[in-house]
mmCIF file of C-alpha atoms in Angstrom:
data_model
loop_
_atom_site.group_PDB
_atom_site.id
_atom_site.type_symbol
_atom_site.label_atom_id
_atom_site.label_comp_id
_atom_site.label_asym_id
_atom_site.label_seq_id
_atom_site.Cartn_x
_atom_site.Cartn_y
_atom_site.Cartn_z
ATOM 1 C CA MET A 1 5.129 -15.710 -37.458
ATOM 2 C CA SER A 2 6.444 -12.027 -36.820
ATOM 3 C CA GLY A 3 3.891 -8.836 -36.972
ATOM 4 C CA VAL A 4 4.991 -7.766 -40.653
ATOM 5 C CA GLN A 5 4.049 -10.704 -42.593
ATOM 6 C CA HIS A 6 0.818 -11.268 -40.375
ATOM 7 C CA ALA A 7 0.001 -7.937 -41.617
ATOM 8 C CA LEU A 8 0.651 -9.005 -45.649
ATOM 9 C CA GLU A 9 -1.075 -11.651 -45.568
ATOM 10 C CA SER A 10 -3.924 -10.532 -43.631
ATOM 11 C CA PHE A 11 -3.542 -6.778 -46.651
ATOM 12 C CA PHE A 12 -3.190 -9.486 -49.328
ATOM 13 C CA ALA A 13 -6.161 -11.705 -48.462
ATOM 14 C CA HIS A 14 -8.228 -8.568 -47.649
ATOM 15 C CA LEU A 15 -7.674 -7.394 -51.325
ATOM 16 C CA SER A 16 -10.069 -9.393 -52.812
ATOM 17 C CA ASP A 17 -12.270 -7.638 -51.089
ATOM 18 C CA VAL A 18 -12.349 -4.403 -52.205
ATOM 19 C CA ALA A 19 -14.273 -3.206 -54.667
ATOM 20 C CA TRP A 20 -12.550 -1.575 -57.645
ATOM 21 C CA THR A 21 -15.497 -0.103 -59.359
ATOM 22 C CA PRO A 22 -15.309 2.502 -57.072
ATOM 23 C CA VAL A 23 -11.709 3.215 -56.551
ATOM 24 C CA LEU A 24 -11.252 3.233 -60.213
ATOM 25 C CA LEU A 25 -13.918 5.599 -60.013
ATOM 26 C CA GLY A 26 -11.983 7.927 -57.941
ATOM 27 C CA VAL A 27 -8.486 7.589 -59.467
ATOM 28 C CA LEU A 28 -10.857 9.263 -62.477
ATOM 29 C CA CYS A 29 -11.849 11.753 -60.729
ATOM 30 C CA HIS A 30 -8.375 12.591 -59.234
ATOM 31 C CA SER A 31 -6.867 12.745 -62.004
ATOM 32 C CA VAL A 32 -9.307 15.055 -64.558
ATOM 33 C CA LYS A 33 -9.153 17.432 -61.071
ATOM 34 C CA MET A 34 -5.568 17.504 -61.571
ATOM 35 C CA LEU A 35 -5.534 18.165 -65.031
ATOM 36 C CA VAL A 36 -7.901 21.117 -65.031
ATOM 37 C CA ARG A 37 -6.295 22.531 -62.051
ATOM 38 C CA THR A 38 -3.082 22.577 -64.222
ATOM 39 C CA ARG A 39 -4.547 23.590 -67.211
ATOM 40 C CA ALA A 40 -6.092 27.025 -65.391
ATOM 41 C CA TRP A 41 -2.805 26.939 -63.047
ATOM 42 C CA ARG A 42 -0.654 27.346 -66.971
ATOM 43 C CA ASN A 43 -3.717 29.911 -68.402
ATOM 44 C CA VAL A 44 -3.331 31.390 -65.483
ATOM 45 C CA LEU A 45 0.755 31.909 -65.342
ATOM 46 C CA ALA A 46 1.008 32.732 -68.957
ATOM 47 C CA ALA A 47 -1.691 35.292 -68.189
ATOM 48 C CA ALA A 48 1.274 37.247 -65.806
ATOM 49 C CA TYR A 49 4.067 36.156 -68.061
ATOM 50 C CA PRO A 50 2.750 36.717 -71.499
ATOM 51 C CA GLY A 51 6.460 37.244 -72.192
ATOM 52 C CA SER A 52 7.143 33.838 -71.346
ATOM 53 C CA ALA A 53 6.566 30.236 -72.659
ATOM 54 C CA VAL A 54 4.393 28.407 -69.992
ATOM 55 C CA ARG A 55 3.996 24.996 -70.611
ATOM 56 C CA TRP A 56 1.283 22.618 -68.961
ATOM 57 C CA ARG A 57 3.783 19.752 -69.153
ATOM 58 C CA SER A 58 6.040 21.701 -66.677
ATOM 59 C CA VAL A 59 3.287 22.776 -64.215
ATOM 60 C CA PHE A 60 1.750 19.632 -64.684
ATOM 61 C CA GLY A 61 4.768 18.054 -62.851
ATOM 62 C CA ALA A 62 5.411 20.528 -60.376
ATOM 63 C CA TYR A 63 1.441 20.036 -59.080
ATOM 64 C CA ALA A 64 1.778 16.257 -59.412
ATOM 65 C CA ALA A 65 5.218 16.279 -57.074
ATOM 66 C CA GLY A 66 3.982 18.894 -54.625
ATOM 67 C CA ALA A 67 0.581 16.806 -54.601
ATOM 68 C CA GLY A 68 3.214 13.758 -53.563
ATOM 69 C CA VAL A 69 5.019 15.691 -51.535
ATOM 70 C CA ASN A 70 1.909 17.077 -49.638
ATOM 71 C CA ALA A 71 0.387 13.541 -49.493
ATOM 72 C CA ILE A 72 3.871 12.667 -47.033
ATOM 73 C CA LEU A 73 5.466 15.532 -45.539
ATOM 74 C CA PRO A 74 3.031 17.892 -43.010
ATOM 75 C CA ALA A 75 2.237 21.343 -43.349
ATOM 76 C CA ARG A 76 1.618 21.704 -47.124
ATOM 77 C CA GLY A 77 5.211 21.518 -47.997
ATOM 78 C CA GLY A 78 4.621 20.031 -51.747
ATOM 79 C CA ASP A 79 3.550 23.583 -52.157
ATOM 80 C CA LEU A 80 7.111 25.201 -51.613
ATOM 81 C CA LEU A 81 8.400 22.519 -54.298
ATOM 82 C CA LYS A 82 5.417 23.166 -56.678
ATOM 83 C CA LEU A 83 6.239 27.640 -56.242
ATOM 84 C CA TYR A 84 9.724 26.214 -56.653
ATOM 85 C CA LEU A 85 10.116 24.209 -60.184
ATOM 86 C CA VAL A 86 7.771 26.604 -61.475
ATOM 87 C CA LYS A 87 9.397 29.203 -60.861
ATOM 88 C CA HIS A 88 12.336 27.661 -62.671
ATOM 89 C CA ARG A 89 10.173 26.405 -65.496
ATOM 90 C CA VAL A 90 8.531 29.657 -66.119
ATOM 91 C CA GLU A 91 11.581 32.932 -67.325
ATOM 92 C CA GLY A 92 11.536 35.655 -65.229
ATOM 93 C CA ALA A 93 8.982 33.792 -62.741
ATOM 94 C CA ARG A 94 8.447 35.370 -58.963
ATOM 95 C CA TYR A 95 7.757 33.933 -55.725
ATOM 96 C CA PRO A 96 4.333 36.811 -54.653
ATOM 97 C CA THR A 97 3.372 36.734 -58.391
ATOM 98 C CA LEU A 98 3.778 32.219 -58.368
ATOM 99 C CA ALA A 99 2.273 32.107 -54.655
ATOM 100 C CA ALA A 100 -0.733 34.581 -55.359
#
């Protein structure tokens, strides 16, 4: 039996031991945190650019993409992705204002 096959079998054998209630509670708390933070960031951007339409969906998508990249790459590369995506969604946006 290969090492990878053994690792997979061991993982799935122990998966039934996981207490799913705390896991789901953690996912719920993380989701609420993301909703609140993206709503706040959207409101800040709308105040900074009153003449531009700032859609929450675009801000949420940029934030989620950045969080995903931050989970994989070191040095907060996802933050750069968030700024890039939002800059291209908000008319007249500039990087110094977005980063602040």
